[in-house]
Short mmCIF file of C-alpha atoms in Angstrom, two decimals:
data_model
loop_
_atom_site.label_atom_id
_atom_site.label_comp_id
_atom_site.label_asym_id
_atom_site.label_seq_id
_atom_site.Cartn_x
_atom_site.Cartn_y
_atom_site.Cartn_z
CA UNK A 1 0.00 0.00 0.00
CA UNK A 2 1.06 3.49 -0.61
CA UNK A 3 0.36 6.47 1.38
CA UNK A 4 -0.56 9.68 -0.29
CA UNK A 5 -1.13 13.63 0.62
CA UNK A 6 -4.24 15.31 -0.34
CA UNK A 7 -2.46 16.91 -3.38
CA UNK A 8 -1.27 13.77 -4.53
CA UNK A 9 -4.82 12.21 -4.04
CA UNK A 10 -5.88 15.48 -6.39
CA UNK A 11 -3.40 14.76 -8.71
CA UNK A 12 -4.45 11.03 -8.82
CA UNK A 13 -8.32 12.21 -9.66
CA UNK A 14 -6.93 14.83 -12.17
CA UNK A 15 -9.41 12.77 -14.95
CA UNK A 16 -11.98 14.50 -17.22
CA UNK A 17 -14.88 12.72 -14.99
CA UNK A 18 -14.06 13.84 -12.02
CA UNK A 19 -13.69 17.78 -12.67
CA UNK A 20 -16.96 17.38 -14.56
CA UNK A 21 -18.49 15.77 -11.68
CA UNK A 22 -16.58 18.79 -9.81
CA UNK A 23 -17.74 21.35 -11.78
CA UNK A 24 -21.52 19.89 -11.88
CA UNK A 25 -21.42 19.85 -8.05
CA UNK A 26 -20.50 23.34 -7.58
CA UNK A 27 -22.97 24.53 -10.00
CA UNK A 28 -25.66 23.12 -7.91
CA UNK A 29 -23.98 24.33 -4.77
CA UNK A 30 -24.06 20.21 -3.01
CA UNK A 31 -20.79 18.56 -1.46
CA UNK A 32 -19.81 15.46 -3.24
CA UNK A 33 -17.12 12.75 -2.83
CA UNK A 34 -15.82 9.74 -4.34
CA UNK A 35 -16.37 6.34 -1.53
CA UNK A 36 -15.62 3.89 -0.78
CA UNK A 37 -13.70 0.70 -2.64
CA UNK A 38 -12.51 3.28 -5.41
CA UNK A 39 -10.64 5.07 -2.74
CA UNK A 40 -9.60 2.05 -0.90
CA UNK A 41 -8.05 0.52 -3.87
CA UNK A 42 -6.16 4.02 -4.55
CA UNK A 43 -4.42 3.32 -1.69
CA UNK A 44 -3.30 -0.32 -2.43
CA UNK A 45 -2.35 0.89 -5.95
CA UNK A 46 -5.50 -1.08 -7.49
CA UNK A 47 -7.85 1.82 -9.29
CA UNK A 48 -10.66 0.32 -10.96
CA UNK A 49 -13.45 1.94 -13.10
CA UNK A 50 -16.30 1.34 -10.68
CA UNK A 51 -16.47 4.80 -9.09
CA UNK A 52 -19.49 5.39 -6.31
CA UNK A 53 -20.05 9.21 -5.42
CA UNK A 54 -22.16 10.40 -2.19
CA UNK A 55 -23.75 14.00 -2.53
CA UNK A 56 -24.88 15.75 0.02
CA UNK A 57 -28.51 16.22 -1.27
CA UNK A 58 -29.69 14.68 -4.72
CA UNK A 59 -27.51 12.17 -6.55
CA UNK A 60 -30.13 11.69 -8.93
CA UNK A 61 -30.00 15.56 -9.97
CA UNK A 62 -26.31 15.57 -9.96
CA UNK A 63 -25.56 12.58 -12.42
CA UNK A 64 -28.90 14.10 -14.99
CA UNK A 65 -27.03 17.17 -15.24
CA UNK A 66 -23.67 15.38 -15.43
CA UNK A 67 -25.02 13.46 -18.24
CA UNK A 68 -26.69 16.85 -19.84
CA UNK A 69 -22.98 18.14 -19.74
CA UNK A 70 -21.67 15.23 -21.27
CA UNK A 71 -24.19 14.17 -24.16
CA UNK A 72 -23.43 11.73 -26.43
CA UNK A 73 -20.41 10.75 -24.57
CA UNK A 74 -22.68 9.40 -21.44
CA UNK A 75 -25.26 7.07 -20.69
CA UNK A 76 -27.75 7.62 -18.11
CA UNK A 77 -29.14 4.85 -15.87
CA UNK A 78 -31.57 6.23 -12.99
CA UNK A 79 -33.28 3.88 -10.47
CA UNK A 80 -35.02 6.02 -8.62
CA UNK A 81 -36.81 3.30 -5.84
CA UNK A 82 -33.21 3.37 -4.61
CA UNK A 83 -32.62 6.95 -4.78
CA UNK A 84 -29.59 6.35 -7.51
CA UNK A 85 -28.37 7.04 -10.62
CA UNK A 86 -25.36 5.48 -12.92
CA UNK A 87 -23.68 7.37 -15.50
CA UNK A 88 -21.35 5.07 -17.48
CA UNK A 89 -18.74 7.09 -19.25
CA UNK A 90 -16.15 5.63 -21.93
CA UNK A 91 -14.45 2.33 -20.12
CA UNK A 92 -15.98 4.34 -16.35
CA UNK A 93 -19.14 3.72 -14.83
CA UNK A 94 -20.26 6.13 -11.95
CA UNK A 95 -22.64 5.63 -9.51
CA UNK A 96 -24.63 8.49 -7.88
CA UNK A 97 -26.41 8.76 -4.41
CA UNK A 98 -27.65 11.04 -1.67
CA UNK A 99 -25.79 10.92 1.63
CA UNK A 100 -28.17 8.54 3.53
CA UNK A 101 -28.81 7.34 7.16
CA UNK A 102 -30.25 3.97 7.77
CA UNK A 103 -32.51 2.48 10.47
CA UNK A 104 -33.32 -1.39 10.34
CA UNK A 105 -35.98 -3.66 11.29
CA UNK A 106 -35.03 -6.74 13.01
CA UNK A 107 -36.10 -9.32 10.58
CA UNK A 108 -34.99 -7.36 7.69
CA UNK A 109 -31.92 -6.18 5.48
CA UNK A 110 -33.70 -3.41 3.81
CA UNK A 111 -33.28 0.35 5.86
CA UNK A 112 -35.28 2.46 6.17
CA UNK A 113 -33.30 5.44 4.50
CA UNK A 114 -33.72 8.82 5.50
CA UNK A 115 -31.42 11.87 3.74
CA UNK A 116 -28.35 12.85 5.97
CA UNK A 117 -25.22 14.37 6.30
CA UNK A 118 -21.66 13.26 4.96
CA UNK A 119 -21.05 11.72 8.49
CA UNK A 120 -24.12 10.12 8.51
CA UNK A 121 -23.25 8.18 5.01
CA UNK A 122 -19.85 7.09 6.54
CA UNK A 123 -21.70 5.70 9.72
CA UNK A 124 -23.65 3.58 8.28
CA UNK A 125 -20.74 2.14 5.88
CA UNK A 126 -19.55 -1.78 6.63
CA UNK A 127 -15.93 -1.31 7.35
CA UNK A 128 -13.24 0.99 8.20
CA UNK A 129 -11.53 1.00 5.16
CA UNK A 130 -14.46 1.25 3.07
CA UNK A 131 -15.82 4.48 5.18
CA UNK A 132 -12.88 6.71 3.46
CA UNK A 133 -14.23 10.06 1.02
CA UNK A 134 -12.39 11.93 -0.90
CA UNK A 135 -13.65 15.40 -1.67
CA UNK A 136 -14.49 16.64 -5.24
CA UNK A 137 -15.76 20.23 -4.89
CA UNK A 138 -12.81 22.40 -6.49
CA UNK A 139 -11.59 24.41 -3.12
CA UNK A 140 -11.53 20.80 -1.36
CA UNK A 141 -10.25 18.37 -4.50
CA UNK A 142 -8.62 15.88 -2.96
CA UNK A 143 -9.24 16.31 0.23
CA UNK A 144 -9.00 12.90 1.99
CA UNK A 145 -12.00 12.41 4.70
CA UNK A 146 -11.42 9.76 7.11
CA UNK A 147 -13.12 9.70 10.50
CA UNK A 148 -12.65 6.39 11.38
CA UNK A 149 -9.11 6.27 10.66
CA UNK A 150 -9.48 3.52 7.72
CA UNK A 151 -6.36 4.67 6.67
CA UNK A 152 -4.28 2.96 9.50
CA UNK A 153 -6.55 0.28 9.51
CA UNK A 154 -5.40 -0.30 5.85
CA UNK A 155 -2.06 0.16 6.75
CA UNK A 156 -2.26 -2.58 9.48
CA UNK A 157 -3.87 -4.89 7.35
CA UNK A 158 -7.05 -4.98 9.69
CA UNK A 159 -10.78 -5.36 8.99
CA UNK A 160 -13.37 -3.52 11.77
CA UNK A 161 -16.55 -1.91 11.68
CA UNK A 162 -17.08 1.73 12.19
CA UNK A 163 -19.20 1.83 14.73
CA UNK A 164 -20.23 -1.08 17.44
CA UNK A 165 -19.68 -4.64 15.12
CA UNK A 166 -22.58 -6.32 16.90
CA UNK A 167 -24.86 -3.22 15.68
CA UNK A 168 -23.69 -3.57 12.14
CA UNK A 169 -23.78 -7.10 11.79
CA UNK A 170 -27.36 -7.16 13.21
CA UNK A 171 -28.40 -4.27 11.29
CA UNK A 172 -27.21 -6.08 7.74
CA UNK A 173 -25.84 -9.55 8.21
CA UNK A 174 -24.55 -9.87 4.89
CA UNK A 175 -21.94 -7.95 6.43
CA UNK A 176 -21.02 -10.70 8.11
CA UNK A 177 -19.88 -12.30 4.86
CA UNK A 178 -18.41 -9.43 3.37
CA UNK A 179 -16.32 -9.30 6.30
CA UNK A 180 -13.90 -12.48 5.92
CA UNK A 181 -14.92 -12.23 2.30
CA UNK A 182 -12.89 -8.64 2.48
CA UNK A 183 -10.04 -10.64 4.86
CA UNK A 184 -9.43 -13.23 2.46
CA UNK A 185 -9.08 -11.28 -0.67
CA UNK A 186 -7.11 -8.77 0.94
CA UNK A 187 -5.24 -11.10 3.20
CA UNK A 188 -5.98 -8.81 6.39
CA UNK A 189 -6.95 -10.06 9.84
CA UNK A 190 -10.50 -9.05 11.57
CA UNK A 191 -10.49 -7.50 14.74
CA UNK A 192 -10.87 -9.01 17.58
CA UNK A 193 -13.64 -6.87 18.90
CA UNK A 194 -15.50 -7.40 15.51
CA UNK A 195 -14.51 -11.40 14.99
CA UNK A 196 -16.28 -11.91 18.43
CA UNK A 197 -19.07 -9.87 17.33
CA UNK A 198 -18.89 -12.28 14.17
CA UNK A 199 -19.57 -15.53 16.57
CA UNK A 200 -22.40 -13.49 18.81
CA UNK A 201 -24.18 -12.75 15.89
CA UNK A 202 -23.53 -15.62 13.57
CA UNK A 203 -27.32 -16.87 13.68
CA UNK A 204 -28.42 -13.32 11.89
CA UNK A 205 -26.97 -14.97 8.94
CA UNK A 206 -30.43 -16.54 8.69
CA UNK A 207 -32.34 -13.46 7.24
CA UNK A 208 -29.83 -13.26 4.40
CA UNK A 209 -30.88 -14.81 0.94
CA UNK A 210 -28.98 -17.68 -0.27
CA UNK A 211 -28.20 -16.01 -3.62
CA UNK A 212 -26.47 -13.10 -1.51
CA UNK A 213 -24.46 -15.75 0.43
CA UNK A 214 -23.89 -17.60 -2.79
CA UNK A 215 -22.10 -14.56 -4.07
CA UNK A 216 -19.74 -13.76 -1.49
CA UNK A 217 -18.47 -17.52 -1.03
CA UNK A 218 -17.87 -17.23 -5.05
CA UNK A 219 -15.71 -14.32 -4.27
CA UNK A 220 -13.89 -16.04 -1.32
CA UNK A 221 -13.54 -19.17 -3.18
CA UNK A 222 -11.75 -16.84 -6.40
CA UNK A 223 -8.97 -15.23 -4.00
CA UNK A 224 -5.63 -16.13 -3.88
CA UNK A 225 -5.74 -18.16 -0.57
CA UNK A 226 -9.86 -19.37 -0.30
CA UNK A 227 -8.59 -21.21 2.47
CA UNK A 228 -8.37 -18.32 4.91
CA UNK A 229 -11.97 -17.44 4.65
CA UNK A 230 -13.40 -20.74 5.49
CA UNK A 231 -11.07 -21.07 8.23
CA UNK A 232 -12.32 -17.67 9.46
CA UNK A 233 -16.20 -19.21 8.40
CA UNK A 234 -15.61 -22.24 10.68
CA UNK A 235 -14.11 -20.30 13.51
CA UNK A 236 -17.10 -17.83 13.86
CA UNK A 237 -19.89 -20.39 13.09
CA UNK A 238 -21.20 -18.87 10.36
CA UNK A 239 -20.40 -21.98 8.17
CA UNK A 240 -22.10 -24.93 10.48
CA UNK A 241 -25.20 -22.76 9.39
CA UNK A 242 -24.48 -21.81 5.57
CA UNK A 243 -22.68 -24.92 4.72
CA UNK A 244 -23.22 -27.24 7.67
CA UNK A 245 -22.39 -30.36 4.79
CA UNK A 246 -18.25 -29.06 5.03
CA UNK A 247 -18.35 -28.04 8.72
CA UNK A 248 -19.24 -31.56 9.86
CA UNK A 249 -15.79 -32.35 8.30
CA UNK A 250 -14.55 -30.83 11.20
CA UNK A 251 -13.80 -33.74 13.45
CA UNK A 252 -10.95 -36.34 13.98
CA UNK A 253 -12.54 -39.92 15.93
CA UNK A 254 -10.13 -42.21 17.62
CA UNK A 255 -10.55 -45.99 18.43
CA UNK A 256 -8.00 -48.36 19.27
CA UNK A 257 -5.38 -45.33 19.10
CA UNK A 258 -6.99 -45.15 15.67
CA UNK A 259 -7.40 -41.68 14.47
CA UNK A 260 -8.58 -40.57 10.48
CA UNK A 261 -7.69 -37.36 9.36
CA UNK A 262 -9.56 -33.89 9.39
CA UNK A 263 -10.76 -33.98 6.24
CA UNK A 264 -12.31 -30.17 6.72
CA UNK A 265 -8.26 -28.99 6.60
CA UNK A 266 -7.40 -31.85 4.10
CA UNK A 267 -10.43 -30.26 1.95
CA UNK A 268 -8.99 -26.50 2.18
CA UNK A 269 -5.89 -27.63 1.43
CA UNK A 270 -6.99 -29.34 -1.75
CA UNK A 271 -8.68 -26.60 -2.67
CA UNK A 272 -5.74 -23.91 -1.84
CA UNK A 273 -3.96 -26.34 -4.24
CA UNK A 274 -6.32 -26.12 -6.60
CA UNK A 275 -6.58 -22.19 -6.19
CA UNK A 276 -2.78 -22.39 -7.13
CA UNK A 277 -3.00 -24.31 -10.30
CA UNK A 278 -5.46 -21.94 -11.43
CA UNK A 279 -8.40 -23.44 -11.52
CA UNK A 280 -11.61 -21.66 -12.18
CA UNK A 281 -14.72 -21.55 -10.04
CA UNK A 282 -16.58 -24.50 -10.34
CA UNK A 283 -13.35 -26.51 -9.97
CA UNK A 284 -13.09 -24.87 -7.02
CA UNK A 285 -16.68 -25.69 -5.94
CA UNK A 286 -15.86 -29.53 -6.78
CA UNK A 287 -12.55 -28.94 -4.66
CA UNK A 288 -14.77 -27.36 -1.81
CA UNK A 289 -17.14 -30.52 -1.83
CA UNK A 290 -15.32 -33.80 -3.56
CA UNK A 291 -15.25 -35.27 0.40
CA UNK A 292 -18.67 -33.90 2.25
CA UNK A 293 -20.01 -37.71 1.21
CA UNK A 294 -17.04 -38.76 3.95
CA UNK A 295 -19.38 -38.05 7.46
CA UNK A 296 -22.31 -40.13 5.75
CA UNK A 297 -20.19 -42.96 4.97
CA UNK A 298 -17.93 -43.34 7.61
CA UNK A 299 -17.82 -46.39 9.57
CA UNK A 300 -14.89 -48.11 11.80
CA UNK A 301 -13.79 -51.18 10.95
CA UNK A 302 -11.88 -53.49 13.25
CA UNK A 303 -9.59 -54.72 10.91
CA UNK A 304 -8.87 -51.35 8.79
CA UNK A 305 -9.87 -49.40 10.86
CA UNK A 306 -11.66 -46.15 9.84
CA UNK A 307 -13.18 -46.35 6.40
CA UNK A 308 -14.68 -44.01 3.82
CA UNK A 309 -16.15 -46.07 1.04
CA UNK A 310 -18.26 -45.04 -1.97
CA UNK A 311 -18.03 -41.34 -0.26
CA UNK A 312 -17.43 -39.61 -3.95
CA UNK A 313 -20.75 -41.27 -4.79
CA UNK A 314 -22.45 -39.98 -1.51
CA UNK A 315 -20.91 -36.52 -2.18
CA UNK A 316 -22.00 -36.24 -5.36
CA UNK A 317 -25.79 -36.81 -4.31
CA UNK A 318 -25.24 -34.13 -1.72
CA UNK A 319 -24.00 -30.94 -4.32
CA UNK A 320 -27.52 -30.78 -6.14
CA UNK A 321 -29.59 -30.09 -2.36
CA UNK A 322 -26.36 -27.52 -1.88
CA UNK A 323 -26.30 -25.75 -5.00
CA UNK A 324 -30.47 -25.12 -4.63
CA UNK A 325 -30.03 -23.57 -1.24
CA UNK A 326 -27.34 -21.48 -2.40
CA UNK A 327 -29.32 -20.35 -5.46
CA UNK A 328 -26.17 -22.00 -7.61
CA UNK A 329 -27.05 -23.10 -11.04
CA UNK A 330 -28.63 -26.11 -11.13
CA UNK A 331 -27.58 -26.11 -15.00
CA UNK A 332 -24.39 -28.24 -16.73
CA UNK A 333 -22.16 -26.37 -14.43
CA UNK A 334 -24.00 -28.45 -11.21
CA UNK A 335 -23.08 -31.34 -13.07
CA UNK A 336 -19.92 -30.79 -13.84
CA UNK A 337 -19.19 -30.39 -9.93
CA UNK A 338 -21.23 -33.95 -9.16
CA UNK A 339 -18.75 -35.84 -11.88
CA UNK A 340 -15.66 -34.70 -10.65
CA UNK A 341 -17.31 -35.41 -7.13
CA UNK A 342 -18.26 -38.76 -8.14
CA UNK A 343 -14.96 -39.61 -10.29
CA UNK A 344 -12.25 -38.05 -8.11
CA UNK A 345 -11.19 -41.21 -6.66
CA UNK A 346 -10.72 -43.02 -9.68
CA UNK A 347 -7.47 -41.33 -10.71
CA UNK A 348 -6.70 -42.01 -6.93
CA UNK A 349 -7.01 -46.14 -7.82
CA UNK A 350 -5.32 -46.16 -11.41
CA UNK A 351 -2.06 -44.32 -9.82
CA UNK A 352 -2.00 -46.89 -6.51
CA UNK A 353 -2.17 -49.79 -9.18
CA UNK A 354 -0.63 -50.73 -12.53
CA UNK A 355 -1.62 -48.06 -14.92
CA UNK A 356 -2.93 -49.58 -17.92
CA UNK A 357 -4.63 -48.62 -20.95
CA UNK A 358 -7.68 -50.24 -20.11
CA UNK A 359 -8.60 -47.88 -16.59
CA UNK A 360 -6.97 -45.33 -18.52
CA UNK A 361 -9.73 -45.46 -21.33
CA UNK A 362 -12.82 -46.18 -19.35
CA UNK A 363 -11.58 -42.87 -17.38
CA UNK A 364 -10.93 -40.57 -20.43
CA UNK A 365 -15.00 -41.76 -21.44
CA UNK A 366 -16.35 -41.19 -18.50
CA UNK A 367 -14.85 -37.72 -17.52
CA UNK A 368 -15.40 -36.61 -21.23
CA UNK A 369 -13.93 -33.03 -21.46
CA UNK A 370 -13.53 -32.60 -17.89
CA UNK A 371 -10.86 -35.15 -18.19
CA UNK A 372 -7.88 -32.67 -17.42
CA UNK A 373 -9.87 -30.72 -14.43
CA UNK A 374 -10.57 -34.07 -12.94
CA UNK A 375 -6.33 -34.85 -12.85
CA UNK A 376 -5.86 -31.70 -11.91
CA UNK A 377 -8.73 -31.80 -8.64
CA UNK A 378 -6.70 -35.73 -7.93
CA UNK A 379 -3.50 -33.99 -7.90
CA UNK A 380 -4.64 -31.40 -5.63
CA UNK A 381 -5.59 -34.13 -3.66
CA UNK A 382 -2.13 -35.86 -2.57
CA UNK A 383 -2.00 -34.08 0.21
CA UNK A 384 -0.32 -36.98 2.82
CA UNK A 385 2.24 -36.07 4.78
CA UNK A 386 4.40 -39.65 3.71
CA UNK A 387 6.96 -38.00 1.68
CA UNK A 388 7.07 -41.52 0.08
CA UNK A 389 3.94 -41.68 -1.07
CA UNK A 390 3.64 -38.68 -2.32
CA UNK A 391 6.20 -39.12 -4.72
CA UNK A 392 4.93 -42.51 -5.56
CA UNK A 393 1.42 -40.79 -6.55
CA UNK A 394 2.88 -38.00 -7.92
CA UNK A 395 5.02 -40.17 -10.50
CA UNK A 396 1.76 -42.77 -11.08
CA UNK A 397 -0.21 -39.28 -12.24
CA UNK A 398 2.37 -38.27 -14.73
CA UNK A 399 2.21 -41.68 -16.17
CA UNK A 400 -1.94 -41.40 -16.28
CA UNK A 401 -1.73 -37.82 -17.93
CA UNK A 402 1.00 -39.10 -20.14
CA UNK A 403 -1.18 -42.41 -21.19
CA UNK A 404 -3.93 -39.76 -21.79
CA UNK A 405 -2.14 -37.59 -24.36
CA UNK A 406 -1.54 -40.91 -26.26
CA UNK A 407 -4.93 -41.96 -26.41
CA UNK A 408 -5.98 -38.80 -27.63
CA UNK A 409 -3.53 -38.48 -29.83
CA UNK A 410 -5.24 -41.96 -31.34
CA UNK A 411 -8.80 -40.06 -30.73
CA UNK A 412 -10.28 -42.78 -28.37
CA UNK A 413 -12.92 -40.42 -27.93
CA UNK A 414 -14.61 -40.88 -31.01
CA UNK A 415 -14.03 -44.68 -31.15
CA UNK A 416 -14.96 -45.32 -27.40
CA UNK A 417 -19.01 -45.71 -28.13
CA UNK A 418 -19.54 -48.92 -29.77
CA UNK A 419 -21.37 -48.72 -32.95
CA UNK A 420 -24.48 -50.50 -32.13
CA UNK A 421 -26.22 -48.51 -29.94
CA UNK A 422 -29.20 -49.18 -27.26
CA UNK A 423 -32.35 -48.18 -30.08
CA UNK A 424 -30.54 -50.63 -32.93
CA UNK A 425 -30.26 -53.51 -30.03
CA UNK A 426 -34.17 -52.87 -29.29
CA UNK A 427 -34.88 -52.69 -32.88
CA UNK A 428 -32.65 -56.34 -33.79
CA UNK A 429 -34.32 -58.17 -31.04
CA UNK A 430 -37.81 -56.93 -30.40
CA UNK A 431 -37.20 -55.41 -27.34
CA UNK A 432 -38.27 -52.45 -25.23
CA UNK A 433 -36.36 -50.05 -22.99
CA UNK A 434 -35.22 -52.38 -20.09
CA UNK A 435 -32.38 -53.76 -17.76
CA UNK A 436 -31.92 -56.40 -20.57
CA UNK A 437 -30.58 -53.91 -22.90
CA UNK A 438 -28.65 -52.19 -20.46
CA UNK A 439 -26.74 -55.06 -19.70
CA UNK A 440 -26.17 -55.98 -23.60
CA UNK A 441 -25.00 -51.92 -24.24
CA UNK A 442 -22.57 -52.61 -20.84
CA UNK A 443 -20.81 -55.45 -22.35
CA UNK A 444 -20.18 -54.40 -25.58
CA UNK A 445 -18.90 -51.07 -23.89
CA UNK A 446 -16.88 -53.11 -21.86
CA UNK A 447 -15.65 -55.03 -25.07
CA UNK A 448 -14.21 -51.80 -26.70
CA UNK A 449 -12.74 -50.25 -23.82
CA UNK A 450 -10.81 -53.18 -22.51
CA UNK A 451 -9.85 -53.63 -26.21
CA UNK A 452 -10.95 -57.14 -26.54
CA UNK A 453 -12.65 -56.42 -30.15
CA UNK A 454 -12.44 -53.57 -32.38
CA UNK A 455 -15.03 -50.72 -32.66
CA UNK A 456 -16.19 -52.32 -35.42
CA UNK A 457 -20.11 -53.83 -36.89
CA UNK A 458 -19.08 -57.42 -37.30
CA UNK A 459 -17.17 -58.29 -34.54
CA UNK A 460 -19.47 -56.32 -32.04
CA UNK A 461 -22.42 -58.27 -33.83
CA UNK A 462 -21.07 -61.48 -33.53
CA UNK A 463 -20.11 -60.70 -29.50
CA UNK A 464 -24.01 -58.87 -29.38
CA UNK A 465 -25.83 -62.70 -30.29
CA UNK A 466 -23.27 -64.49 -27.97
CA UNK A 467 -24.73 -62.44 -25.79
CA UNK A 468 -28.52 -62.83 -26.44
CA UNK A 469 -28.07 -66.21 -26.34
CA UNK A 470 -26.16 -66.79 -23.34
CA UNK A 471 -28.95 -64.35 -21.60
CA UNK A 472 -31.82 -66.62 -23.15
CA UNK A 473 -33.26 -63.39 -24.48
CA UNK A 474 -35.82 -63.82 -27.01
CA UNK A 475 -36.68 -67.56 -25.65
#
């Protein structure tokens, strides 16, 4: 972060939009200031072109006559049930509104908004850093308004609230979210006064829409280090009621000095790793849940001990019930995140055996185009602390990947269906959909991926009535 002067903040605003916004200001005789993240992000050398100005009086007025100033050049958006306006100009969009103070209802979000006073606006802002103006009228360009010392708390890398953090929170607990979200992207630490606020508050969360929650976690899950935030999420209890599926995780049983791993910190470190490869979103989400299927389907075993089996399939029945409370698409992008759910181990089994073409195949057909996001989500995956191991997996995955560039390479993918499909096996032997032809479709699959007959009419049709005989079908 850099520290500035209030002529070097003026000389950092010296843009055509802001001395028209300057100019339009004075003309109506209103203060008005650029807030909030713009300014914050001055300060940690980030400017964007998302620029929200408070005015002491209309907004609306201020961004019609801005746009009356600036023609053609401008387009004018006003919503006036929210007492704004947007003015988008060249690659810059500017948002307009009257310095406001708020007043909530208990079981609401939604103030009721009264006008008020620069001070007022900055009140009722979430955080510290996010409660800094900068002055645009032309005697006071540049001057840097800051009365809750946001500045420091930038400096410091700290998150708090303006005013009491129990008050906030309660007033709008979205804030709640934006508050680690705002840690973890940054990579700041909260408050104590405000974290514990966090964990006496935590059960406001319950007001908040799960679309609006959806969107923060997105956020947190695209930062550098996601992990942080669901760390922070676990700590405060605000995940055991937004995503109770991952804080269960939380736990480590013993018996007979048998102990299984957390898988909660096994699954944020997987997903840190896959944060690092740069994987996009929904990876992430399929990082996030490829082991919530693990508290369902634990059970102890005297002779292994703890076990985990079919957990991927168990996990991947559990994203579509998570994904509709979150108001997450329940489109191809859900089921993209229940396959690599549901296939994440196999990668897992090929590398701890022989690799051979066969697995390899029946893998590259069942992933499909996801192929290379599921290696990458099983490589994020070795995370065991036998250095041994490790290696071992490590070197059984570069021999999958490199068995996988071969097959392509041959296009497997267009030779892996057979060429007698489920309607021309109904049609040859007067039959209707049933587990019959299921089972003659599975063998003939089975045929051409283990590479026992080619992809090809007459052998398949000669293995096809070997079949129907042996299964008496047609008898």
């Amino acid at each position: 972060m850099k520290m500035y002067s209030d002529d070097e903040l003026a000389d950092i605003l010296d843009k055509k939009i802001f001395h028209q916004i300057s100019d339009v200001a004075d003309s109506l005789g209103v203060e008005c200031y650029v807030v909030g993240g713009y300014v914050r992000d001055i300060f940690l050398e980030r400017p964007g072109n998302d620029i929200d100005v408070v005015v002491v009086g209309s907004g609306i007025k201020v961004a019609k006559e801005l746009k009356r100033r600036l023609d053609r050049n401008a387009h004018l958006s006003v919503f006036k049930n929210f007492g704004t306006a947007q003015v988008k100009f060249g690659e810059e969009e500017v948002e307009f509104v009257g310095a406001r103070k708020e007043s909530y209802s208990h079981d609401s979000r939604k103030p009721i908004v009264e006008d008020g006073t620069l001070e007022d606006d900055q009140n009722r802002r979430d955080f510290t850093i996010n409660a800094m103006a900068i002055c645009l009228n032309k005697q006071r360009f540049g001057e840097l308004v800051d009365p809750f010392y946001g500045l420091y708390d930038l400096e410091d890398g700290i998150i708090r609230t303006p005013l009491d953090p129990e008050i906030t929170f309660s007033d709008d607990p979205l804030r709640m979210m934006r508050c680690i979200r705002f840690a973890t992207q940054l990579n700041f630490c909260i408050d104590d006064e405000t974290f514990n606020a966090l964990e006496r508050m935590a059960e406001r969360i319950k007001i908040v829409s799960g679309e609006r929650i959806k969107d923060e976690l997105n956020k947190i899950l695209m930062s550098q280090a996601p992990s942080k935030g669901f760390v922070d999420l676990q700590r405060c209890g605000l995940l055991d009621i937004i995503l109770p599926e991952l804080s269960a995780l939380d736990i480590v049983e013993t018996r007979n000095g048998k102990a299984h791993k957390n898988n909660f910190y096994h699954t944020l470190e997987v997903l840190d790793n896959v944060a690092k490869a740069g994987g996009g979103l929904w990876l992430r989400w399929a990082a996030l849940l490829h082991d919530v299927g693990k508290t369902k389907s634990k059970r102890w075993n005297n002779q292994a001990g703890w076990t985990f089996h079919n957990h991927n399939l168990v996990g991947a029945k559990m994203v579509a019930p998570i994904f509709r409370r979150l108001a997450l698409p329940l489109d191809m992008k859900m089921k993209y995140v229940q396959k690599l759910v549901d296939l994440h181990m196999r990668p897992i089994v090929i590398a701890d055996e022989e690799v051979t073409d066969s697995a390899v195949r029946r893998l590259m057909n069942d992933a499909g185009d996801d192929i290379d996001d599921l290696m990458t989500l099983c490589e994020a995956d070795i995370t065991s602390k036998n250095e041994v191991r490790k290696k071992m997996f490590r070197e059984n995955f570069r021999m999958v990947r490199e068995k996988l560039t071969v097959l392509k390479e041959k296009d497997y993918k267009r030779l892996l269906q057979p060429v007698i499909d489920g309607n021309e096996i109904m049609e040859l032997f007067h039959l209707t959909p049933s587990r019959e032809v299921g089972e003659l479709k599975k063998i003939l699959k089975d045929a051409v991926l283990d590479n026992r007959v080619p992809n090809e009419r007459e052998p398949l049709m000669k293995l096809l009535n070997e079949a129907v005989q042996e299964m008496g079908i047609g008898k």
